[in-house]
Coordinates of C-alpha atoms in Angstrom, one line a residue:
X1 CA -46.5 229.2 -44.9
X2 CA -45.9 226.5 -43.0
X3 CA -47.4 222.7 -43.3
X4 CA -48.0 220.7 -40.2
X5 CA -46.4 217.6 -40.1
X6 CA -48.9 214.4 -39.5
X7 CA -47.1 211.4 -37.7
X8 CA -46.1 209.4 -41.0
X9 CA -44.6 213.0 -42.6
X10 CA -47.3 212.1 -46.1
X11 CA -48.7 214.8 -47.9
X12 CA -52.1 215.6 -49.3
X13 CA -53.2 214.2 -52.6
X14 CA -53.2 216.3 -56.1
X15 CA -56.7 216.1 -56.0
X16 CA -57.8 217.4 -52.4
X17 CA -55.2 220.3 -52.6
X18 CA -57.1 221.3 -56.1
X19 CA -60.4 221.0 -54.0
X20 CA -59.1 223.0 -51.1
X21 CA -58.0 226.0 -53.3
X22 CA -60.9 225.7 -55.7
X23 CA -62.9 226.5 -52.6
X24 CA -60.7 229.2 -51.4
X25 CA -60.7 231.2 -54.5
X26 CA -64.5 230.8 -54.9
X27 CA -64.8 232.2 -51.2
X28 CA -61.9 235.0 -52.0
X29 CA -63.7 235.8 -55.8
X30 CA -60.1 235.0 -57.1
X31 CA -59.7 234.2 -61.3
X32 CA -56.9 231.7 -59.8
X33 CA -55.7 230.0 -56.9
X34 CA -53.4 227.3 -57.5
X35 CA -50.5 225.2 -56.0
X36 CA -46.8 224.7 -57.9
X37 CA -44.7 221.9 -56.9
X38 CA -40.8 222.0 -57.3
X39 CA -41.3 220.4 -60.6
X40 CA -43.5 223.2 -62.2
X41 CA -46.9 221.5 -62.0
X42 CA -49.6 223.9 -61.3
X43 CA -52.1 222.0 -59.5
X44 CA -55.6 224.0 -59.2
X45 CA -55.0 226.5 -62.4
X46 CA -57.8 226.7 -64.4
X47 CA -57.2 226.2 -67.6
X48 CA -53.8 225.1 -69.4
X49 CA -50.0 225.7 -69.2
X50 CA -47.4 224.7 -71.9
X51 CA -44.3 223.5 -70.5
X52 CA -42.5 227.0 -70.7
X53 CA -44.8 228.5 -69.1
X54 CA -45.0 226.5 -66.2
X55 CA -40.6 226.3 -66.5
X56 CA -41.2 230.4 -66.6
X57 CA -43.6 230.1 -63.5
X58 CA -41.3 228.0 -61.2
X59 CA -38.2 229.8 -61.9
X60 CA -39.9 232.9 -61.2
X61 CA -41.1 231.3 -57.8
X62 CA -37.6 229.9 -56.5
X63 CA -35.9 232.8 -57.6
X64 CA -38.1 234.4 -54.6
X65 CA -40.7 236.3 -55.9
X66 CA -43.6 236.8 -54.5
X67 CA -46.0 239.4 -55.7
X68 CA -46.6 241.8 -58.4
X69 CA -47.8 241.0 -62.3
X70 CA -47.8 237.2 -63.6
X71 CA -47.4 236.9 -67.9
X72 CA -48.7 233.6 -68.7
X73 CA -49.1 233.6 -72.6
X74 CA -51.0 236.6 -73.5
X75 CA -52.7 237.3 -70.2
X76 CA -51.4 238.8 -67.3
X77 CA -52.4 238.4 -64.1
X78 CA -51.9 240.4 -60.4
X79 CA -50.6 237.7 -58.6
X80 CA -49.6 237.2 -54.9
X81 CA -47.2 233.5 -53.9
X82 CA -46.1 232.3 -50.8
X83 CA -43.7 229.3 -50.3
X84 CA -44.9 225.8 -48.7
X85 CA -42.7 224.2 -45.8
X86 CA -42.9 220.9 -44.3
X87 CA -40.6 222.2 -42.7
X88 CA -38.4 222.6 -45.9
X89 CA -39.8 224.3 -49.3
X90 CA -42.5 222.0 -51.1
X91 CA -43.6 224.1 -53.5
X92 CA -45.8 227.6 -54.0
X93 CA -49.1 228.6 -53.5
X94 CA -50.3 231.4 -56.0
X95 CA -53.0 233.9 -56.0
X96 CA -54.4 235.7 -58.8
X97 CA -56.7 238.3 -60.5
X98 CA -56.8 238.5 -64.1
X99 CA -55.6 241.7 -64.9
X100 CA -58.0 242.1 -68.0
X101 CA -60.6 244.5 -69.1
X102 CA -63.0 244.5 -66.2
X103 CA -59.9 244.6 -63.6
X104 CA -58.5 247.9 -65.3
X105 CA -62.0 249.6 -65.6
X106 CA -62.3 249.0 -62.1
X107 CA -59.1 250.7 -61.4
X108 CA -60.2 253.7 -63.6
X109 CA -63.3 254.2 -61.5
X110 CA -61.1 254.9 -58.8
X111 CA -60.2 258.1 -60.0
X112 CA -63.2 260.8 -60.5
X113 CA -61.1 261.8 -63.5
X114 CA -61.4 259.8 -66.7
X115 CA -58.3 257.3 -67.0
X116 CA -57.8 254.8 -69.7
X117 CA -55.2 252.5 -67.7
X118 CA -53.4 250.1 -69.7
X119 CA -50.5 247.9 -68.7
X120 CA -47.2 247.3 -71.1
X121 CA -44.0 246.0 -71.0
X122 CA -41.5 248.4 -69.7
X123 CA -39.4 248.1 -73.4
X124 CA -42.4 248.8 -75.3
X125 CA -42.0 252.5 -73.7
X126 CA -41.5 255.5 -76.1
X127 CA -38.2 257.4 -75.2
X128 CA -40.0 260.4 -74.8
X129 CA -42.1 258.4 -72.1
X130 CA -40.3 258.3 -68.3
X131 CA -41.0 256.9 -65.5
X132 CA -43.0 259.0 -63.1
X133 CA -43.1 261.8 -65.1
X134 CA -46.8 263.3 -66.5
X135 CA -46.2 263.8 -70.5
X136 CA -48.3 265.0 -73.1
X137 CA -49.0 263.6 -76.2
X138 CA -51.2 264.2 -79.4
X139 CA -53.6 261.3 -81.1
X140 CA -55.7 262.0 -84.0
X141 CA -55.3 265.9 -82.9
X142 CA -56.8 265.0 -79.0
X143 CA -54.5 266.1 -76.4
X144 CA -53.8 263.7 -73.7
X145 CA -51.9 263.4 -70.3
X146 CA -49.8 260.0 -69.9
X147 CA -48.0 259.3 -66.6
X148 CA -45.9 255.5 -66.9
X149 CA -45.8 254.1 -63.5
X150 CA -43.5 251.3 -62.6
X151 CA -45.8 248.2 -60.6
X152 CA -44.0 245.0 -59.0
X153 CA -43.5 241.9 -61.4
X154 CA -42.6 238.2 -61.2
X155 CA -40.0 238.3 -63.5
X156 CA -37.3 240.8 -63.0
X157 CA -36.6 240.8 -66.6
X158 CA -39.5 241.6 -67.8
X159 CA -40.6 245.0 -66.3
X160 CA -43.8 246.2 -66.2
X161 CA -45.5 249.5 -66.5
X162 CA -48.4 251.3 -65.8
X163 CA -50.1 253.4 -68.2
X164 CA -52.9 256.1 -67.3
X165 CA -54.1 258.4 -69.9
X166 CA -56.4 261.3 -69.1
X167 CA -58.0 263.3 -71.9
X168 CA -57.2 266.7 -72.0
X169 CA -59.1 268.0 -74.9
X170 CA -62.4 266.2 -73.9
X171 CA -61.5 267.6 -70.0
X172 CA -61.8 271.6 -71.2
X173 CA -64.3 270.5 -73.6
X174 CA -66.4 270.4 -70.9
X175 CA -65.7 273.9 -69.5
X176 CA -66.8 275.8 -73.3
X177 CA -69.7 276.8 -72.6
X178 CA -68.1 278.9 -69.3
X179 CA -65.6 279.9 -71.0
X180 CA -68.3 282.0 -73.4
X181 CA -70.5 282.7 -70.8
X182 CA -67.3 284.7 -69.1
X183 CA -66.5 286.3 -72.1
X184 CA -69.4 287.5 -72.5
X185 CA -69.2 288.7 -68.9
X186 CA -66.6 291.0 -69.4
X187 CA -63.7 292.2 -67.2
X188 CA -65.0 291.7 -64.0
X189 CA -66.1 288.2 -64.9
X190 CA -63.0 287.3 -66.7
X191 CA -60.9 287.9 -63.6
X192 CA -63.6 286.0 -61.0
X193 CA -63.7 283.2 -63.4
X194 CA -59.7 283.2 -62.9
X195 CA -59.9 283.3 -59.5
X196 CA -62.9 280.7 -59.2
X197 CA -60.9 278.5 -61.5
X198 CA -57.7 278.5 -60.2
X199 CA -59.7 277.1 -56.7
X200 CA -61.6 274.7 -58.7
X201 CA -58.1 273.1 -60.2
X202 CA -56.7 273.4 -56.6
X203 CA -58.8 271.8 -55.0
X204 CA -59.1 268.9 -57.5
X205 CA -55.6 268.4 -57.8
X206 CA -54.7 268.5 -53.9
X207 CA -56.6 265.2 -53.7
X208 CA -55.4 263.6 -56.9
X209 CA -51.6 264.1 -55.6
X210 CA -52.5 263.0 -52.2
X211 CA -53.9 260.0 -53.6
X212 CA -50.8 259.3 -56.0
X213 CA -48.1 260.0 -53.4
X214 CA -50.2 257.8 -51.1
X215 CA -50.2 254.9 -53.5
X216 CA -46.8 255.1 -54.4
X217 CA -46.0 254.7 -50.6
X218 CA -48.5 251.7 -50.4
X219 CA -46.5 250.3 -53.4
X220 CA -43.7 250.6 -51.8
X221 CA -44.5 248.3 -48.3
X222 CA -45.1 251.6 -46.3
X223 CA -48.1 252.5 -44.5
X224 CA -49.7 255.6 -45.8
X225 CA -52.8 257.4 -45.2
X226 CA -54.4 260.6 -46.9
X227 CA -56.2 263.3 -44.4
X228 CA -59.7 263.8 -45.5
X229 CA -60.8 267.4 -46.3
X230 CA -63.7 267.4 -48.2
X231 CA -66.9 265.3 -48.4
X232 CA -67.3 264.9 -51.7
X233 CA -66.5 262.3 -54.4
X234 CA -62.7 262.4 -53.5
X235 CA -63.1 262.8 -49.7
X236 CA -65.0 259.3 -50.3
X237 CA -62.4 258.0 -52.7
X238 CA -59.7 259.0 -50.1
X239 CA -61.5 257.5 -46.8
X240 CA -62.1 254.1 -48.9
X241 CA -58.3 254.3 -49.8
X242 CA -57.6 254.9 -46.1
X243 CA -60.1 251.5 -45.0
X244 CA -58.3 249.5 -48.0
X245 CA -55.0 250.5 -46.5
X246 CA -56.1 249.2 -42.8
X247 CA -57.6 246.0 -44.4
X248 CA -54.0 245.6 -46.3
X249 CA -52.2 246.2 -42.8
X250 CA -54.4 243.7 -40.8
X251 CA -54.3 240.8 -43.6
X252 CA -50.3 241.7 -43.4
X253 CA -50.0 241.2 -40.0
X254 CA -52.5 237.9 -39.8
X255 CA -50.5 236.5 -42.7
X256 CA -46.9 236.8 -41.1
X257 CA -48.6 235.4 -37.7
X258 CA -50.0 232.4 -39.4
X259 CA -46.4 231.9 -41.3
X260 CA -44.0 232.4 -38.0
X261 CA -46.3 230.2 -35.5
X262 CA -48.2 226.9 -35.0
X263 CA -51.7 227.1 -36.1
X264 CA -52.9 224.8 -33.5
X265 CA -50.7 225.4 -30.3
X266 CA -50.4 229.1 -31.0
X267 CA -46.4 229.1 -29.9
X268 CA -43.6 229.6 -32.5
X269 CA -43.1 227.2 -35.3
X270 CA -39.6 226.2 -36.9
X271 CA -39.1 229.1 -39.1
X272 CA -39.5 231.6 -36.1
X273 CA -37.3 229.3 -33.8
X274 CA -34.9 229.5 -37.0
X275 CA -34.7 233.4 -37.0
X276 CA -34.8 233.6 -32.8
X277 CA -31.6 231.3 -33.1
X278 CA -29.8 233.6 -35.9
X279 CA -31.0 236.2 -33.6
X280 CA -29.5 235.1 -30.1
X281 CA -26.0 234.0 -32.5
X282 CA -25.3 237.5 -34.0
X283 CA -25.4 238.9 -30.5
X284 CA -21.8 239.0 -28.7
X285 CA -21.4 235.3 -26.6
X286 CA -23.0 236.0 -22.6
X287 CA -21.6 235.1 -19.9
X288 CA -23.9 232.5 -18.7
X289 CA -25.0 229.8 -21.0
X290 CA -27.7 229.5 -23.9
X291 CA -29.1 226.1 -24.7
X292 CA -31.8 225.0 -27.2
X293 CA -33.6 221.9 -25.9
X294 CA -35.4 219.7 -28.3
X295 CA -38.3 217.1 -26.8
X296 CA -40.8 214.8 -28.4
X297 CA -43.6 213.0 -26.4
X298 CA -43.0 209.4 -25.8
X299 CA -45.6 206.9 -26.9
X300 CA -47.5 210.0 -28.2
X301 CA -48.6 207.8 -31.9
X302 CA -50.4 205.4 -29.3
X303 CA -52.8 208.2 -27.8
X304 CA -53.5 209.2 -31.2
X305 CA -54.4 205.7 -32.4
X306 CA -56.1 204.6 -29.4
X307 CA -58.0 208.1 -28.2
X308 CA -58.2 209.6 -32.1
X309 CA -56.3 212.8 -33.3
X310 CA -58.9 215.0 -31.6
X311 CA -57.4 213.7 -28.2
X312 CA -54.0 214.3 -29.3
X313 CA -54.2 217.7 -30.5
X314 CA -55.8 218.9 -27.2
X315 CA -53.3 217.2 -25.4
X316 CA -50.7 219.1 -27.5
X317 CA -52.2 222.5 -26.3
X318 CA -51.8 221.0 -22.7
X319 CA -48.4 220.2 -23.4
X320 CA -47.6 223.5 -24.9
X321 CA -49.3 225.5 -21.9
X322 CA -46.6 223.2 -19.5
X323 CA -44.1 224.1 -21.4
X324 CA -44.9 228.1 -22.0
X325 CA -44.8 228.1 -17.9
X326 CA -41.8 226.1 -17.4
X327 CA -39.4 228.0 -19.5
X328 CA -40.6 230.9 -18.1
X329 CA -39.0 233.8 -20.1
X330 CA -37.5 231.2 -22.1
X331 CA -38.1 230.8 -26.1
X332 CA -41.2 227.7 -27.0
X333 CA -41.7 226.3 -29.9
X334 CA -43.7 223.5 -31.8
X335 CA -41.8 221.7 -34.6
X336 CA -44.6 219.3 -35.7
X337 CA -46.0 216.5 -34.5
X338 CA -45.6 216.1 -31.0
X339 CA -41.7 217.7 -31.4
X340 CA -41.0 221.1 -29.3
X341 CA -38.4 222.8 -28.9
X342 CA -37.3 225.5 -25.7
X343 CA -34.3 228.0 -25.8
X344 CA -33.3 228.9 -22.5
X345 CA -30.0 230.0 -20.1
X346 CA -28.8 228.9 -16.8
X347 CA -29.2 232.4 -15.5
X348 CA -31.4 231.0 -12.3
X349 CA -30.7 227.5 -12.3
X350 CA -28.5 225.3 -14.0
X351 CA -29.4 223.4 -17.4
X352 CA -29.7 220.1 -16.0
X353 CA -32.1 221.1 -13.6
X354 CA -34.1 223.1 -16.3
X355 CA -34.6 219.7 -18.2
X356 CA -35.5 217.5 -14.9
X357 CA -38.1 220.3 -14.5
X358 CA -39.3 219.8 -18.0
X359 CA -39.4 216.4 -17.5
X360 CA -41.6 216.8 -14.3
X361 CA -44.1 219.2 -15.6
X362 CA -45.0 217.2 -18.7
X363 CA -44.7 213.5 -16.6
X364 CA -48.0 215.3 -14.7
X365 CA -50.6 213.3 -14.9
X366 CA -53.9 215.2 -17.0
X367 CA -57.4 214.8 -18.2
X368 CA -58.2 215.1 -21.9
X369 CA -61.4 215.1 -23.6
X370 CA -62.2 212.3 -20.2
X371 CA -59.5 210.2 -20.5
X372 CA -56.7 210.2 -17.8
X373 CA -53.2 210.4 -19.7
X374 CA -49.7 210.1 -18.3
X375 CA -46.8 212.1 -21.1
X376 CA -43.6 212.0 -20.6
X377 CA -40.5 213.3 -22.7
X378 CA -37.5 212.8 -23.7
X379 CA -35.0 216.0 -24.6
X380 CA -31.7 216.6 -26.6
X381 CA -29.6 219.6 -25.5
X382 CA -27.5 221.4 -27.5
X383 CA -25.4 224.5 -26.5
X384 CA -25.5 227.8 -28.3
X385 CA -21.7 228.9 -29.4
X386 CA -20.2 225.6 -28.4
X387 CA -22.2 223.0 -30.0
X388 CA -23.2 225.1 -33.5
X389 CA -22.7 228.7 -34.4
X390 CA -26.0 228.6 -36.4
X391 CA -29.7 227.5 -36.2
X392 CA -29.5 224.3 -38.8
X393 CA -26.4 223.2 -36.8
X394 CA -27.7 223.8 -33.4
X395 CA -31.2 222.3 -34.0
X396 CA -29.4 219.0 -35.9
X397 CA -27.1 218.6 -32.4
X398 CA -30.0 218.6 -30.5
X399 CA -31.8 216.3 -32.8
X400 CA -29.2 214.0 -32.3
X401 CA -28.6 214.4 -28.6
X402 CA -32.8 213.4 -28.3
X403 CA -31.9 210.4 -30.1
X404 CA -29.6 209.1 -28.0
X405 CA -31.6 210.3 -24.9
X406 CA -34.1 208.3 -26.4
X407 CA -32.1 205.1 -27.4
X408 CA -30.9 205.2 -23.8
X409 CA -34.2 204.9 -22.2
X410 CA -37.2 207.1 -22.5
X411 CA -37.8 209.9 -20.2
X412 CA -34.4 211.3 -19.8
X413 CA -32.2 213.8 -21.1
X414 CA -28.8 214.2 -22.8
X415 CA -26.0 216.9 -23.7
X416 CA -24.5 216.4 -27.2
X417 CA -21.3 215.2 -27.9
X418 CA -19.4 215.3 -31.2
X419 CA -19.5 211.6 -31.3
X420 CA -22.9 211.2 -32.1
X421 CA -22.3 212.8 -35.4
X422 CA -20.4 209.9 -36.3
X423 CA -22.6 207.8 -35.0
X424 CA -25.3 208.9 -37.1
X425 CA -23.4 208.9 -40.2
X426 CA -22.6 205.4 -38.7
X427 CA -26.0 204.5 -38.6
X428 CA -27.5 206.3 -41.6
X429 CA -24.9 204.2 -43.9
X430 CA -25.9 200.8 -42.3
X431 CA -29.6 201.8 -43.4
X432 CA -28.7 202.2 -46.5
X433 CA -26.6 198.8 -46.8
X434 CA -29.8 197.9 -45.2
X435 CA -31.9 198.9 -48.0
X436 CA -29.8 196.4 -50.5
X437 CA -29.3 193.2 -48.4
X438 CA -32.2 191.3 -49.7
X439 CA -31.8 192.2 -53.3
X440 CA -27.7 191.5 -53.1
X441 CA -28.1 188.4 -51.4
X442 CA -26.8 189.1 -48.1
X443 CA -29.5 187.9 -45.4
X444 CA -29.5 184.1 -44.9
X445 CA -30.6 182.0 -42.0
X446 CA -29.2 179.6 -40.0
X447 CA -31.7 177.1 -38.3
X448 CA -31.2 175.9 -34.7
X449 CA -32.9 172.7 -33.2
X450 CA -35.0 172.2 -30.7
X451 CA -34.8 168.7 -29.3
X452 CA -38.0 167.3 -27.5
X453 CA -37.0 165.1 -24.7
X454 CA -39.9 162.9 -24.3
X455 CA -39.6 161.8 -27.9
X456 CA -36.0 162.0 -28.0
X457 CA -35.6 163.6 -31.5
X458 CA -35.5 167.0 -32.9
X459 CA -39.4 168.5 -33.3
X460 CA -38.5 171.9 -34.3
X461 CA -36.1 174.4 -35.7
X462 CA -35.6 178.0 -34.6
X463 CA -34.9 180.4 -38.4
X464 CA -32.0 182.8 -36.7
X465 CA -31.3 185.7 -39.6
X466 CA -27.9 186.7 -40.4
X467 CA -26.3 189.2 -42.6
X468 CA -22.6 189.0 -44.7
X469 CA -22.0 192.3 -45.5
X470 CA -19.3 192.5 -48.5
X471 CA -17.0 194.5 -46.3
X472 CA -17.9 194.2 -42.6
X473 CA -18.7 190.5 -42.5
X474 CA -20.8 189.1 -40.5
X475 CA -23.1 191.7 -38.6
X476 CA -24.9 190.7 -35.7
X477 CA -28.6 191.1 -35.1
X478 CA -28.4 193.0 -32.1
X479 CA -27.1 195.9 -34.5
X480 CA -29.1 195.5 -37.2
X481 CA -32.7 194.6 -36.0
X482 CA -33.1 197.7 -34.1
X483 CA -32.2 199.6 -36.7
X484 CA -34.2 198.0 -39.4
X485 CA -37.3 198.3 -36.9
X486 CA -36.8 202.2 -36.5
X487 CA -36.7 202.7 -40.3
X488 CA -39.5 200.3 -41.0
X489 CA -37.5 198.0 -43.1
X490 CA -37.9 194.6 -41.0
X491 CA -41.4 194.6 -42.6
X492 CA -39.9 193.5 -46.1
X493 CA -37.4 191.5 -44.5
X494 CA -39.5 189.6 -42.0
X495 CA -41.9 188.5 -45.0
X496 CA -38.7 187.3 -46.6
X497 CA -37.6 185.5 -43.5
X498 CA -40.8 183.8 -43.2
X499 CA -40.4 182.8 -47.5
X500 CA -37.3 181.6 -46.8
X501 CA -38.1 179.1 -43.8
X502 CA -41.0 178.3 -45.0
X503 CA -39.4 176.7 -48.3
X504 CA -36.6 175.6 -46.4
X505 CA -38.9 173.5 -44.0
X506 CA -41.3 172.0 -47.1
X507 CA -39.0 169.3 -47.5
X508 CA -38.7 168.4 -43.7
X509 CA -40.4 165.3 -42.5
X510 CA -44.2 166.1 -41.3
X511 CA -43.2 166.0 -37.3
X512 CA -40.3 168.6 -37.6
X513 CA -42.0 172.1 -36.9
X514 CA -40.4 175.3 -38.0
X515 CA -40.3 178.5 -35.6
X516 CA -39.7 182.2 -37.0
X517 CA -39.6 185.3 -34.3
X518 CA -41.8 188.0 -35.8
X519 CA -41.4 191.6 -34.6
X520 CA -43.9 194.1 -33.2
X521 CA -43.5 196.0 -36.1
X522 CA -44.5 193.6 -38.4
X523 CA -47.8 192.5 -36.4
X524 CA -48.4 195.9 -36.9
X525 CA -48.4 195.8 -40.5
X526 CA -51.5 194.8 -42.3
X527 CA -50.0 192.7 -45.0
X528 CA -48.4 190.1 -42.2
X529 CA -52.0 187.9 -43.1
X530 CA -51.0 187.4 -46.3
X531 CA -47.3 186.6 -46.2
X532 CA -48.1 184.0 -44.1
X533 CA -51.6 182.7 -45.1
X534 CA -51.6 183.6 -48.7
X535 CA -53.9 186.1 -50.6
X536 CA -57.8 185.2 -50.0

């Protein structure tokens, strides 16, 4: 599954996951439903994992499995996991039914037959015992039928195996007092009895094997159904098999929709772009040309703060209807946020016109939830074949190219060029030298006057930042500001420029003012009071 990303990219607390899957597996009537993290901590389990165990559990879940029966200490459990993305894997989400006495006697009640199912570690196996093979075997003188079935389990080193045992000695036991009464019949009797039995043992059979074959296929991943004959107990048993495999089919199918698209714009999300991409690549190069477009709404974090999330979600769905209609039988999909992305050829019109036209449709004025809004858009192009030969690739370009269409001015659009790949490394390595200036020592500030005329003497300095980086020198402001506004660092660096002039300036005389600029960013920021006030 697939985790929406909010506009700061945070994720939910320990404690309101717990809650959320608390409630779910009260409303499924689950034993457990509980989240893993990468780490191996099982958030929502109820009750307590040693440290192998939850080692054993995460290993199981990144080597890929997914379904089938979970040993935890001495209890096992039918389990069901699915992986969480935002966008990339977070952790697991698990499912399960303890699979103890009450779960296997109401797995024997789904035979009409009496079956004493048990289930055992494939090693612990006689050699007499195979798999899918019916065997007899003798305890304390009863007869009894065994049949070992293999089921799906987490570990594939650790097999497991499905026991049923049916009773033959207490099955005829049942049939003695016939068997005098035919007897006793004579001839005649003997062979009718014959004949009525060998129908009897037909007809209960037919079902039974219907019924296995079925399951085996259901085991499998196939759809299977069993034709109903009779109206008795196993025409019942077979028709609620038959329902059970619909519900199994539709829960399918409404689980892989809710994984491969956007639960609140309805279009693809990021995993199915990812396979659509892989898709269109493996298929021999066209003659025209493929591109995957990549767009974000400008100013979109301001309708959300100033019209509230409600707002912005519908506006999303507008956006996403504009879009759908645009790219006509083009390829749509949400990202997160207010990212989209659009795979389309220049089959009818040529790609620059295909992103002027996106540009138009979503710069159309609408009304949302009564307020009058205005989007616009900016988009990154990248071109299938020639700018990445697979999805990750192709969607980075693109990523980059809306950068720079971005940094250019908003509401344009622009092809990427192999440059901007150095530019970005460019730019990530500056954030990280970034990142150390202030503890290394390398901002400082240089103060420039400002002379008052009508007194004739310097009221005022103006704090100007620099930065001496250890290997390019001096680097000037206009490359480093924007940047440390983008990543959000010129919030610790602005309180230290206002630190620094202000004990720079306490031993000034009383007249001689001191000026610092302050960014947008940081007036944004609630802690800019008390930097420059104090606490209180």
């Amino acid at each position: 599954m697939s985790v929406g990303e909010s506009d700061e990219g945070s994720g939910e607390p320990a404690p309101t996951i717990a809650s959320a899957l608390e409630s779910l597996r009260s409303r499924l009537h689950l034993d457990q439903a509980f989240f893993v993290d990468l780490d191996g901590n099982a958030v929502g389990f109820r009750g307590a994992l040693s440290e192998s165990e939850r080692e054993y559990l995460r290993q199981a879940l990144d080597d890929g499995a997914d379904s089938g029966v979970l040993r935890l200490g001495k209890l096992r459990f039918n389990a069901a996991a699915a992986p969480v993305k935002a966008p990339v894997t977070i952790g697991w989400v698990v499912f399960a039914n303890a699979l103890d006495e009450r779960e296997l006697g109401a797995l024997a009640k789904l035979s009409s037959i009496k079956l004493a199912p048990h289930i055992v570690p494939a090693g612990d196996l006689p050699k007499s015992q195979k798999i899918g093979t019916i065997t007899e075997e003798r305890v304390n003188g009863e007869r009894f039928l065994v049949q070992a079935s293999s089921i799906a389990s987490f570990r594939s080193d650790e097999p497991q195996v499905l026991l049923l045992r049916h009773s033959v000695t207490r099955a005829l036991a049942e049939y003695a007092p016939m068997l005098w009464l035919l007897l006793a019949s004579g001839l005649v009797g003997i062979v009718m009895a014959g004949v009525g039995s060998w129908l009897l043992a037909r007809r209960i059979s037919r079902p039974i094997i219907a019924l296995d074959a079925a399951a085996r296929r259901v085991a499998k991943g196939d759809y299977a159904q069993v034709q109903v004959e009779t109206r008795d107990e196993l025409g019942t048993l077979a028709d609620s098999f038959n329902r059970m495999v619909d519900d199994i089919g539709e829960r399918e199918r409404q689980i892989t929709h809710m994984a491969l698209h956007d639960g609140l714009t309805g279009l693809a999300n990021r995993m199915l772009l990812r396979e659509h991409l892989a898709m269109v690549l493996g298929r021999p190069a066209p003659e025209r040309r493929q591109a995957l477009l990549c767009l974000d709404l400008d100013n979109f974090k301001v309708v959300n703060d100033t019209l509230g999330h409600p707002t912005g979600d519908a506006l999303l769905c507008q956006i996403a209807a504009r879009l759908v209609a645009v790219a006509g039988d083009g390829f749509v999909a949400r990202l997160g946020g207010d990212e989209f992305a659009v795979v389309v050829d220049d089959a009818d019109r040529p790609l620059d016109r295909i992103a002027h036209g996106v540009i138009r449709a979503i710069a159309e004025p609408c009304m949302v939830n009564g307020h009058r809004i205005v989007p616009g858009t900016s988009i990154g192009i990248a071109i299938l074949h020639e700018d990445g030969e697979d999805a990750v690739t192709l969607v980075k370009h693109a990523d980059l190219a809306l950068y720079r269409a971005k940094h250019v001015g908003r509401g344009g659009f622009c092809f990427y060029e192999a440059a901007m790949d150095a530019e970005a490394r460019k730019r990530r390595q500056m954030e990280l030298d970034l990142h150390d200036a202030i503890s290394e020592g390398q901002l400082s500030l240089m103060f420039q006057p400002l002379f008052n005329l009508a007194e004739s003497r310097v009221s005022a300095f103006e704090a100007l930042l620099r930065w001496h980086h250890p290997e390019r020198g001096t680097v000037s402001p206009v490359d480093f500001i924007p940047l440390a506004e983008d990543t959000g660092l010129i919030v610790p660096i602005g309180e230290w420029v206002i630190r620094e002039a202000c004990r720079a300036a306490r031993d000034w005389p009383d007249h001689v003012r001191i000026a610092v600029n302050v960014s947008p960013v940081q007036f944004r920021s609630p802690g800019l009071k008390t930097v420059i006030i104090g606490p209180g």
